[in-house]
Amino acid sequence: MSEATMMSVPLTLERIVERAAGRLGHVEVVSRRPDRSLHRTTYGKVAERARRLARALVAAGVKKGDRVGTLMWNHAEHLEAYFGIPLAGAVLHTLNLRLHPDEIAYIASDAGDVLVLVDEVLLPLWEKVAPRASGVRQVIVVGASKPPAAPMLDYEAFLAGADDATPLPTLDENDALGSCYTSGTTGRPKGVIYTHRSTLLHTLVTALPDSLDVSRDDTLLPVVPMFHVNAWGLPYAAAMVGAKLVFPGPHLDPTSLLELMEGEQVTIAAGVPTIWLGIRDALEKQPRKLASGVRMVVGGGGAEQLIRDFDRLGLRLIHAWGMTETSPVGLVSRVPPELAGKPDDFTYQLRARQGVPPPLVEVRVRNEAGEVPGDARTSGELQVRAPWVAARYADGATPERWTDDGFFRTGDVATVCPHGFVALTDRVADLIKSGGEWIASQQLESALMAHPAVQEVAVIGVPHPKWSERPLAVVVLRQGQQASPDELRTFVADKFAKFWLPDAFVFAESIPRTSTGKMKKTDLRAQYKDWAWA
Ligand code: AMP
């Protein structure tokens, strides 16, 4: 029998919304509107409107556990939905507006969304989704410049109709709070359900100084979309600690982002590498005055070169790793004090690794022989366990992704260095099998990215009559720069075994990307499947 000597206060989102409404009520929330103007509000007003949204949803018949979709850019109303939908006992289901309409419809139907909040500027997209998302009973238009066509409702009118007397449901910490679908580069996207408890614990830990380090002194710009794993949980972390939030709306080009960073004195910005590549180029062309000490969080592959380039520009990139299934934060790379002061090359290599788990996250890297040694060489699959890692998919699909002792098999291939830093070398699916040996494409990519003429590069395995597969590098050169295949091969030759080096280099205008900015290697493999090896 346990001794229940302490209070059992449920870890629900109410705790964060209460603070936002009260103690942190004055803190600003800034959003860029589609017309580029800046809208200013506060956590207090957002929380108050979120509670109205919750009551209006309950009055509209939304029941506990119902899925409510959002098809929106990053802005204050989306934050209201982040708060209000879970307060109504419903599940915040963020829909990825970059997907094909058929895919959005599949996901909305699979989740069982009953009501959807849609940005007015995204109505043309919603019109293509709607015929195949028949479960959606009600559409509410956010940011409407004119009354929406019936039966759609205007968000402001919907809020105005809320009655303070409508009771909100009692929440349990294990109730579902939100849902995201995996990006599905292979197979159908699968739903992941976050609970209040998992979200609260993830929020607490991501805000810690050695994690993403968010405090009330910060101004945070989530460039990462709110439909992509809850913008890495940053809106909740900002609201918990009282950091000012700045939302970019639909304007994600480097000039608009830099203008926001400069104008609002942003201290933390978070996004995928493609965003930072654009920002780097813009800053190199035209240096700007950004808040001193500005930090940027990068997920999804931060090549060492990018980290070095940003240091040179006076900005600091923090590399982190995560997945939809892991809420997402699972690894963060920061140089610990005992390793500070080592030579530059060492610290850059460490910072380019995906990092170490924050508190409450357990990771291990395993192959057929068991757990890999910390030699930075032997690779295996990264497995993870934490209170904010999914225990299953919403529909129970692919139970083999979980080990018998409760770890999630990430599908990422990794090594561990003597200091315990995990580095991803590849996705299991992207490994190249050459003459019975494995070649890790991401390691080649990181090395090639260090060449000054290289903007982006994808290395893929292409069928080969003798070796079964050989690596081919698809290279995008930086504007006005040149490099020959021989030069590129020589540039990385001393870093890898000879058989690892790409046999061919092709130059392309761009690399195909998924809706969340990841390289779409399936497309590249299809494109080069008939490559004629010399
Ligand atoms: P998603 O569920 O869409 O967020 O995708 C998760 C996948 O993105 C991971 O399994 C990794 O393959 C990849 N990913 C996430 N973070 C990183 C990172 N820091 N470096 C390289 N790949 C990453």
Coordinates of C-alpha atoms and ligand atoms in Angstrom, one line a residue:
M1 CA 0.0 0.0 0.0
S2 CA 1.3 3.4 -0.9
E3 CA 1.3 6.2 1.6
A4 CA -0.7 9.0 -0.2
T5 CA 0.8 11.8 1.9
M6 CA 0.8 14.4 -0.8
M7 CA -1.9 16.1 -2.8
S8 CA -3.0 14.4 -5.9
V9 CA -3.4 17.5 -8.2
P10 CA -4.1 16.3 -11.7
L11 CA -1.5 17.3 -14.2
T12 CA -3.9 18.8 -16.7
L13 CA -3.6 21.8 -19.0
E14 CA -5.8 23.8 -16.6
R15 CA -2.7 24.4 -14.6
I16 CA -1.0 26.2 -17.5
V17 CA -4.1 28.1 -18.6
E18 CA -4.7 29.3 -15.0
R19 CA -1.2 30.8 -14.9
A20 CA -1.6 32.3 -18.3
A21 CA -5.0 33.9 -17.3
G22 CA -3.7 35.2 -14.0
R23 CA -0.1 35.8 -13.0
L24 CA 1.2 35.9 -16.6
G25 CA -1.9 37.6 -18.0
H26 CA 0.0 40.7 -19.1
V27 CA 2.6 38.9 -21.2
E28 CA 2.4 39.7 -24.9
V29 CA 1.4 37.4 -27.8
V30 CA 2.2 38.8 -31.2
S31 CA 1.0 37.4 -34.5
R32 CA 1.7 38.3 -38.1
R33 CA -1.6 38.4 -40.1
P34 CA -1.9 37.3 -43.7
D35 CA -2.0 41.0 -44.7
R36 CA 1.4 41.2 -42.9
S37 CA 0.1 43.5 -40.2
L38 CA 1.0 42.6 -36.6
H39 CA -1.7 41.7 -34.1
R40 CA -1.0 42.1 -30.4
T41 CA -2.8 40.5 -27.5
T42 CA -1.8 39.0 -24.2
Y43 CA -1.9 35.6 -22.5
G44 CA -4.7 36.9 -20.3
K45 CA -6.9 37.6 -23.3
V46 CA -5.9 34.4 -25.0
A47 CA -6.8 32.4 -21.9
E48 CA -10.1 34.2 -21.5
R49 CA -11.0 33.6 -25.2
A50 CA -9.9 30.0 -24.9
R51 CA -12.3 29.4 -22.0
R52 CA -15.1 31.0 -24.2
L53 CA -14.1 28.7 -27.0
A54 CA -14.3 25.7 -24.6
R55 CA -17.8 26.7 -23.5
A56 CA -18.9 27.3 -27.0
L57 CA -17.6 23.9 -28.1
V58 CA -19.5 22.2 -25.2
A59 CA -22.6 24.1 -26.1
A60 CA -22.2 23.0 -29.7
G61 CA -22.4 19.4 -28.6
V62 CA -18.7 18.6 -28.5
K63 CA -18.3 15.8 -26.0
K64 CA -15.4 14.5 -23.9
G65 CA -12.9 12.7 -26.2
D66 CA -14.3 14.2 -29.4
R67 CA -11.7 15.2 -32.0
V68 CA -11.6 18.8 -33.0
G69 CA -9.4 19.7 -36.0
T70 CA -7.5 22.8 -36.7
L71 CA -6.3 23.9 -40.1
M72 CA -4.4 27.0 -39.3
W73 CA -1.1 28.8 -39.4
N74 CA 0.8 29.8 -36.3
H75 CA -1.1 32.7 -34.6
A76 CA -2.9 33.7 -31.4
E77 CA -6.2 32.0 -32.3
H78 CA -4.3 28.8 -32.8
L79 CA -3.0 29.2 -29.3
E80 CA -6.6 29.7 -28.1
A81 CA -7.4 26.4 -29.8
Y82 CA -4.4 24.8 -28.1
F83 CA -5.9 25.8 -24.8
G84 CA -9.6 25.8 -25.5
I85 CA -10.2 22.5 -27.2
P86 CA -8.6 20.4 -24.4
L87 CA -10.4 22.5 -21.8
A88 CA -13.6 21.4 -23.4
G89 CA -12.5 17.8 -22.8
A90 CA -12.0 17.4 -26.6
V91 CA -8.8 16.4 -28.5
L92 CA -6.9 19.1 -30.3
H93 CA -6.1 17.6 -33.7
T94 CA -3.8 19.8 -35.7
L95 CA -4.1 19.1 -39.4
N96 CA -1.0 19.6 -41.6
L97 CA -2.0 22.2 -44.3
R98 CA 1.0 21.2 -46.5
L99 CA -0.4 17.8 -47.2
H100 CA -2.5 16.9 -50.3
P101 CA -6.2 17.5 -49.7
D102 CA -6.9 13.8 -50.0
E103 CA -4.4 13.1 -47.3
I104 CA -5.8 15.7 -45.0
A105 CA -9.3 14.3 -45.6
Y106 CA -8.0 10.8 -44.8
I107 CA -6.4 12.0 -41.6
A108 CA -9.5 14.0 -40.5
S109 CA -11.7 11.0 -41.2
D110 CA -9.4 8.5 -39.6
A111 CA -9.2 10.7 -36.4
G112 CA -13.0 11.2 -36.5
D113 CA -12.8 15.0 -36.4
V114 CA -16.3 16.4 -35.6
L115 CA -15.6 20.1 -35.9
V116 CA -12.8 22.0 -37.6
L117 CA -11.4 25.5 -37.1
V118 CA -10.1 26.8 -40.4
D119 CA -8.2 30.0 -41.3
E120 CA -10.1 32.1 -43.8
V121 CA -7.0 32.1 -46.0
L122 CA -7.1 28.3 -46.0
L123 CA -10.7 27.9 -47.1
P124 CA -9.7 27.2 -50.7
L125 CA -7.8 24.2 -49.3
W126 CA -10.6 23.2 -47.0
E127 CA -13.1 23.2 -49.9
K128 CA -11.0 20.5 -51.6
V129 CA -10.8 18.5 -48.3
A130 CA -14.4 18.8 -47.2
P131 CA -16.1 16.5 -49.7
R132 CA -14.0 13.6 -48.4
A133 CA -14.2 14.5 -44.7
S134 CA -17.9 13.8 -44.2
G135 CA -17.6 13.2 -40.4
V136 CA -17.0 16.9 -39.9
R137 CA -20.3 18.4 -38.7
Q138 CA -19.3 22.0 -38.3
V139 CA -16.6 24.4 -39.8
I140 CA -15.6 27.5 -37.9
V141 CA -13.8 30.2 -39.9
V142 CA -11.0 32.0 -38.1
G143 CA -9.9 35.5 -39.2
A144 CA -12.9 36.0 -41.4
S145 CA -12.9 39.3 -43.3
K146 CA -16.5 38.7 -44.3
P147 CA -19.3 36.5 -42.9
P148 CA -18.6 33.0 -43.9
A149 CA -21.1 31.2 -46.2
A150 CA -23.6 29.1 -44.2
P151 CA -23.5 26.6 -42.6
M152 CA -19.9 27.6 -41.7
L153 CA -19.7 29.8 -38.6
D154 CA -17.6 32.9 -37.8
Y155 CA -15.1 32.2 -35.0
E156 CA -15.7 35.6 -33.4
A157 CA -19.5 35.0 -33.4
F158 CA -19.0 31.5 -32.1
L159 CA -17.0 32.9 -29.1
A160 CA -19.4 35.7 -28.6
G161 CA -22.2 33.2 -28.3
A162 CA -20.5 31.3 -25.4
D163 CA -22.4 31.3 -22.1
D164 CA -20.4 31.6 -18.9
A165 CA -22.9 29.3 -17.3
T166 CA -22.0 26.4 -19.6
P167 CA -20.1 24.0 -17.3
L168 CA -16.8 22.6 -18.5
P169 CA -16.0 18.9 -17.9
T170 CA -13.8 17.7 -15.1
L171 CA -10.5 16.6 -16.6
D172 CA -8.4 13.6 -15.7
E173 CA -4.6 13.8 -16.3
N174 CA -4.8 10.7 -18.4
D175 CA -7.5 12.2 -20.7
A176 CA -6.5 12.7 -24.3
L177 CA -5.4 16.3 -25.0
G178 CA -4.2 16.3 -28.5
S179 CA -3.4 14.3 -31.6
C180 CA -0.9 14.4 -34.4
Y181 CA -0.4 12.1 -37.3
T182 CA 3.1 10.8 -38.3
S183 CA 4.4 12.2 -41.5
G184 CA 4.2 8.8 -43.2
T185 CA 7.1 8.8 -45.5
T186 CA 6.4 5.1 -45.7
G187 CA 2.9 3.7 -45.3
R188 CA -0.3 5.5 -44.2
P189 CA 0.1 8.2 -41.5
K190 CA -0.7 7.0 -38.0
G191 CA -2.4 8.9 -35.2
V192 CA -0.6 9.5 -31.9
I193 CA -2.6 10.7 -28.9
Y194 CA -1.0 12.9 -26.3
T195 CA -2.6 13.1 -22.8
H196 CA -2.8 16.0 -20.4
R197 CA -0.2 14.3 -18.2
S198 CA 2.2 13.6 -21.0
T199 CA 1.9 17.1 -22.3
L200 CA 2.4 18.7 -18.9
L201 CA 5.5 16.6 -18.2
H202 CA 6.9 17.3 -21.6
T203 CA 6.3 21.0 -21.1
L204 CA 8.1 21.0 -17.8
V205 CA 11.1 19.2 -19.0
T206 CA 11.5 21.0 -22.4
A207 CA 11.6 24.4 -20.6
L208 CA 14.6 23.3 -18.4
P209 CA 17.8 25.2 -18.9
D210 CA 19.7 22.2 -20.2
S211 CA 16.8 21.3 -22.5
L212 CA 15.3 24.0 -24.7
D213 CA 15.9 26.6 -22.0
V214 CA 12.7 28.7 -22.1
S215 CA 12.2 31.3 -19.4
R216 CA 10.1 34.4 -18.8
D217 CA 13.0 36.5 -20.0
D218 CA 12.6 35.0 -23.5
T219 CA 10.7 36.0 -26.6
L220 CA 10.0 32.9 -28.5
L221 CA 9.3 32.5 -32.2
P222 CA 8.0 29.1 -33.2
V223 CA 8.6 28.9 -36.9
V224 CA 8.0 25.2 -36.7
P225 CA 4.3 24.9 -37.6
M226 CA 1.8 24.4 -34.8
F227 CA 0.5 21.4 -36.9
H228 CA 3.9 19.7 -36.6
V229 CA 4.1 17.9 -33.3
N230 CA 2.5 20.9 -31.4
A231 CA 5.3 23.2 -32.7
W232 CA 7.6 20.9 -30.6
G233 CA 5.6 21.8 -27.5
L234 CA 7.0 25.3 -27.4
P235 CA 3.7 27.2 -27.3
Y236 CA 2.9 25.3 -24.1
A237 CA 6.4 25.8 -22.7
A238 CA 6.3 29.6 -23.4
A239 CA 2.8 29.9 -21.8
M240 CA 3.9 27.9 -18.7
V241 CA 7.0 30.1 -18.0
G242 CA 5.6 33.4 -19.4
A243 CA 7.8 33.9 -22.3
K244 CA 6.5 36.4 -24.9
L245 CA 5.3 34.5 -28.0
V246 CA 5.7 35.8 -31.5
F247 CA 3.9 33.9 -34.3
P248 CA 4.9 34.2 -38.0
G249 CA 1.4 33.5 -39.5
P250 CA 1.8 32.4 -43.1
H251 CA 4.9 34.5 -43.7
L252 CA 7.9 32.1 -43.4
D253 CA 10.3 33.6 -45.9
P254 CA 13.7 34.7 -44.5
T255 CA 13.0 38.4 -44.9
S256 CA 9.7 38.3 -42.9
L257 CA 11.2 36.1 -40.2
L258 CA 14.3 38.3 -39.8
E259 CA 12.1 41.3 -39.6
L260 CA 10.1 39.7 -36.8
M261 CA 13.2 38.6 -35.0
E262 CA 14.6 42.1 -35.2
G263 CA 11.4 44.0 -34.5
E264 CA 10.2 41.9 -31.5
Q265 CA 13.6 41.2 -30.0
V266 CA 13.2 37.4 -30.4
T267 CA 15.6 35.4 -28.2
I268 CA 14.6 31.9 -29.2
A269 CA 13.4 30.7 -32.6
A270 CA 12.7 27.1 -33.5
G271 CA 12.5 25.5 -36.9
V272 CA 13.8 22.9 -39.3
P273 CA 17.1 23.2 -41.1
T274 CA 15.6 24.4 -44.4
I275 CA 14.4 27.5 -42.6
W276 CA 17.9 28.2 -41.1
L277 CA 19.6 27.6 -44.5
G278 CA 17.4 30.5 -45.9
I279 CA 18.1 32.7 -42.9
R280 CA 21.9 32.0 -43.1
D281 CA 21.9 33.1 -46.7
A282 CA 19.9 36.2 -46.0
L283 CA 22.1 37.2 -43.1
E284 CA 25.2 36.6 -45.2
K285 CA 23.8 38.9 -47.9
Q286 CA 22.6 41.6 -45.5
P287 CA 23.6 41.5 -41.8
R288 CA 20.9 42.6 -39.4
K289 CA 20.8 43.6 -35.7
L290 CA 19.2 40.7 -33.8
A291 CA 18.6 40.5 -30.0
S292 CA 21.9 39.8 -28.3
G293 CA 22.3 36.1 -27.4
V294 CA 19.6 34.9 -29.7
R295 CA 19.4 31.1 -29.8
M296 CA 17.8 29.0 -32.4
V297 CA 16.6 25.5 -32.0
V298 CA 16.9 23.2 -34.9
G299 CA 15.4 19.7 -35.2
G300 CA 15.6 17.3 -38.1
G301 CA 19.2 17.3 -39.0
G302 CA 21.6 20.1 -38.1
A303 CA 24.7 19.6 -40.1
E304 CA 27.9 20.8 -38.3
Q305 CA 28.5 23.3 -41.0
L306 CA 25.2 25.1 -40.3
I307 CA 26.1 25.3 -36.6
R308 CA 29.5 26.7 -37.5
D309 CA 28.0 29.2 -40.0
F310 CA 25.6 30.5 -37.4
D311 CA 28.3 30.9 -34.7
R312 CA 30.1 33.1 -37.2
L313 CA 27.0 35.2 -37.6
G314 CA 26.7 35.6 -33.9
L315 CA 23.8 33.2 -33.4
R316 CA 23.7 29.9 -31.6
L317 CA 22.1 26.8 -33.0
I318 CA 20.9 24.2 -30.5
H319 CA 20.4 20.8 -32.1
A320 CA 17.6 18.6 -30.8
W321 CA 15.9 15.4 -31.9
G322 CA 12.4 14.1 -31.7
M323 CA 9.5 12.5 -33.5
T324 CA 5.7 12.7 -33.5
E325 CA 5.6 9.7 -31.3
T326 CA 7.9 11.3 -28.7
S327 CA 5.9 14.6 -28.3
P328 CA 8.6 15.4 -29.7
V329 CA 11.6 16.2 -27.5
G330 CA 13.9 13.2 -26.9
L331 CA 17.4 14.4 -27.3
V332 CA 19.1 17.8 -26.9
S333 CA 22.7 18.6 -27.7
R334 CA 24.5 21.0 -25.4
V335 CA 28.1 20.9 -24.4
P336 CA 28.4 20.0 -20.7
P337 CA 30.7 22.1 -18.5
E338 CA 33.3 19.3 -18.2
L339 CA 33.7 19.3 -22.0
A340 CA 33.7 23.1 -22.5
G341 CA 37.0 24.5 -23.5
K342 CA 38.0 21.6 -25.7
P343 CA 39.2 22.4 -29.2
D344 CA 36.6 23.8 -31.6
D345 CA 36.5 20.7 -33.8
F346 CA 35.6 18.6 -30.9
T347 CA 32.8 20.8 -29.6
Y348 CA 31.3 21.3 -33.1
Q349 CA 31.2 17.6 -33.6
L350 CA 29.5 17.2 -30.2
R351 CA 26.9 19.9 -31.0
A352 CA 26.2 18.4 -34.3
R353 CA 25.3 15.1 -32.7
Q354 CA 21.6 14.8 -31.8
G355 CA 22.5 14.9 -28.1
V356 CA 21.6 13.4 -24.8
P357 CA 18.2 12.7 -23.3
P358 CA 16.7 15.3 -20.9
P359 CA 15.4 14.1 -17.5
L360 CA 12.7 11.4 -17.6
V361 CA 13.8 10.2 -21.1
E362 CA 15.6 6.9 -21.4
V363 CA 17.4 6.0 -24.6
R364 CA 19.4 3.1 -25.8
V365 CA 20.9 2.0 -29.1
R366 CA 20.7 -1.6 -30.0
N367 CA 21.7 -4.0 -32.7
E368 CA 21.7 -7.8 -33.1
A369 CA 24.6 -8.0 -30.6
G370 CA 22.8 -6.0 -27.9
E371 CA 23.4 -2.5 -26.7
V372 CA 26.1 -0.8 -28.8
P373 CA 29.4 0.4 -27.1
G374 CA 30.0 4.1 -26.8
D375 CA 32.7 4.1 -29.5
A376 CA 30.9 6.6 -31.8
R377 CA 31.2 3.9 -34.5
T378 CA 29.0 0.8 -33.8
S379 CA 25.5 1.5 -34.9
G380 CA 22.1 0.2 -34.0
E381 CA 18.5 1.3 -33.7
L382 CA 17.7 4.2 -31.3
Q383 CA 15.0 3.1 -28.8
V384 CA 13.3 5.5 -26.4
R385 CA 11.1 5.4 -23.3
A386 CA 9.6 8.4 -21.5
P387 CA 6.2 9.5 -20.0
W388 CA 5.6 11.5 -23.2
V389 CA 6.5 8.7 -25.7
A390 CA 3.4 7.0 -27.3
A391 CA 2.7 3.6 -25.9
R392 CA 0.8 2.7 -29.1
Y393 CA -0.8 4.3 -32.2
A394 CA -4.4 5.4 -31.9
D395 CA -5.6 2.4 -34.0
G396 CA -3.2 -0.1 -32.5
A397 CA -1.3 -0.5 -35.7
T398 CA 2.3 -2.0 -35.9
P399 CA 2.6 -3.1 -32.3
E400 CA 6.0 -4.5 -33.2
R401 CA 7.3 -0.9 -33.0
W402 CA 7.4 -1.4 -29.2
T403 CA 9.8 -3.7 -27.4
D404 CA 8.7 -6.2 -24.7
D405 CA 10.2 -4.0 -22.1
G406 CA 8.3 -0.9 -23.2
F407 CA 10.8 1.0 -25.4
F408 CA 9.7 2.6 -28.7
R409 CA 11.7 1.5 -31.8
T410 CA 12.4 4.8 -33.5
G411 CA 13.5 3.5 -36.9
D412 CA 16.5 5.8 -36.6
V413 CA 20.0 4.4 -36.8
A414 CA 22.5 5.9 -34.4
T415 CA 25.8 5.6 -32.6
V416 CA 26.8 6.7 -29.1
C417 CA 30.1 8.5 -28.4
P418 CA 32.2 8.0 -25.3
H419 CA 30.5 11.0 -23.7
G420 CA 27.1 9.4 -24.2
F421 CA 26.0 11.7 -27.1
V422 CA 23.7 10.0 -29.6
A423 CA 24.3 10.7 -33.3
L424 CA 21.8 9.7 -36.0
T425 CA 23.5 8.1 -38.9
D426 CA 20.4 7.3 -40.9
R427 CA 16.8 6.2 -41.0
V428 CA 16.7 2.4 -41.2
A429 CA 14.9 2.8 -44.5
D430 CA 17.6 5.1 -45.9
L431 CA 20.6 2.9 -45.2
I432 CA 22.5 1.9 -48.3
K433 CA 23.5 -1.8 -48.6
S434 CA 26.7 -2.1 -50.7
G435 CA 28.4 -5.5 -51.1
G436 CA 26.8 -6.7 -47.8
E437 CA 28.0 -3.6 -45.9
W438 CA 25.9 -0.7 -44.6
I439 CA 26.6 2.9 -45.6
A440 CA 24.9 5.6 -43.6
S441 CA 23.7 8.3 -46.0
Q442 CA 23.2 11.1 -43.4
Q443 CA 26.8 10.9 -42.3
L444 CA 27.9 11.4 -45.9
E445 CA 25.4 14.3 -46.2
S446 CA 26.8 16.1 -43.1
A447 CA 30.3 15.8 -44.4
L448 CA 29.4 17.1 -47.9
M449 CA 27.4 20.0 -46.4
A450 CA 30.7 21.4 -45.1
H451 CA 31.9 22.1 -48.7
P452 CA 31.5 25.8 -49.3
A453 CA 29.7 25.3 -52.6
V454 CA 27.1 22.9 -51.3
Q455 CA 23.7 24.3 -50.4
E456 CA 21.9 20.9 -49.8
V457 CA 22.7 17.3 -50.5
A458 CA 20.9 14.0 -50.4
V459 CA 22.7 10.7 -50.6
I460 CA 20.6 7.7 -51.7
G461 CA 21.2 4.0 -52.5
V462 CA 20.7 3.2 -56.2
P463 CA 20.5 -0.4 -57.5
H464 CA 23.9 -1.7 -58.8
P465 CA 24.4 -4.9 -60.7
K466 CA 27.5 -6.0 -58.7
W467 CA 27.1 -4.3 -55.2
S468 CA 23.4 -4.5 -54.9
E469 CA 23.3 -0.7 -54.1
R470 CA 25.8 2.1 -54.4
P471 CA 25.5 5.7 -53.1
L472 CA 24.6 8.5 -55.4
A473 CA 24.7 12.1 -54.1
V474 CA 22.2 14.6 -55.4
V475 CA 23.7 18.0 -54.8
V476 CA 22.2 21.5 -54.9
L477 CA 25.0 24.1 -55.3
R478 CA 24.9 27.5 -53.6
Q479 CA 24.0 30.3 -55.9
G480 CA 26.9 31.3 -58.1
Q481 CA 29.2 28.5 -56.8
Q482 CA 30.7 25.6 -58.7
A483 CA 32.2 22.2 -57.6
S484 CA 33.0 19.1 -59.7
P485 CA 32.2 15.5 -58.7
D486 CA 35.9 14.8 -58.2
E487 CA 36.3 17.8 -56.0
L488 CA 33.4 16.8 -53.8
R489 CA 34.6 13.2 -53.5
T490 CA 38.1 14.3 -52.6
F491 CA 36.7 16.7 -50.0
V492 CA 35.2 13.9 -48.0
A493 CA 37.6 11.1 -48.9
D494 CA 39.7 11.1 -45.7
K495 CA 36.6 10.9 -43.5
F496 CA 35.2 7.6 -44.7
A497 CA 36.1 4.1 -45.8
K498 CA 36.7 4.2 -49.6
F499 CA 33.6 2.0 -50.4
W500 CA 31.4 4.6 -48.6
L501 CA 32.2 7.4 -51.1
P502 CA 29.4 8.2 -53.6
D503 CA 30.2 6.7 -57.0
A504 CA 28.2 9.5 -58.7
F505 CA 27.3 13.1 -58.0
V506 CA 24.4 14.7 -59.8
F507 CA 23.5 18.4 -59.6
A508 CA 19.9 19.4 -59.1
E509 CA 17.9 22.6 -58.6
S510 CA 16.3 21.4 -55.4
I511 CA 15.8 18.3 -53.2
P512 CA 12.2 17.1 -52.9
R513 CA 10.8 17.7 -49.4
T514 CA 8.0 16.3 -47.3
S515 CA 5.3 18.5 -45.8
T516 CA 7.4 19.0 -42.7
G517 CA 10.6 19.8 -44.6
K518 CA 12.3 16.4 -44.5
M519 CA 14.1 15.1 -47.6
K520 CA 11.8 12.9 -49.6
K521 CA 14.3 10.1 -50.4
T522 CA 11.6 7.8 -51.7
D523 CA 11.0 10.3 -54.6
L524 CA 14.7 10.5 -55.3
R525 CA 15.2 6.7 -55.3
A526 CA 12.3 6.4 -57.7
Q527 CA 13.8 9.1 -59.9
Y528 CA 17.3 7.5 -60.1
K529 CA 16.3 3.8 -59.9
D530 CA 17.5 3.2 -63.5
W531 CA 20.8 5.1 -63.1
A532 CA 23.4 3.8 -65.6
W533 CA 26.6 3.2 -63.5
A534 CA 29.7 4.0 -65.5
Ligands
AMP1 P1 8.4 13.5 -37.4 O1 7.7 12.5 -36.7 O2 7.8 14.0 -38.7 O3 8.8 14.6 -36.5 O4 9.8 12.8 -37.9 C1 10.7 12.2 -37.0 C2 12.0 11.8 -37.7 O5 12.7 13.0 -38.1 C3 12.9 11.1 -36.8 O6 12.6 9.7 -36.7 C4 14.2 11.4 -37.5 O7 14.4 10.5 -38.6 C5 14.1 12.8 -38.1 N1 14.7 13.7 -37.2 C6 14.2 14.4 -36.2 N2 15.1 15.1 -35.6 C7 16.2 14.9 -36.2 C8 17.6 15.5 -36.1 N3 17.9 16.3 -35.2 N4 18.5 15.0 -37.0 C9 18.2 14.2 -38.0 N5 17.0 13.7 -38.1 C10 16.0 14.0 -37.3

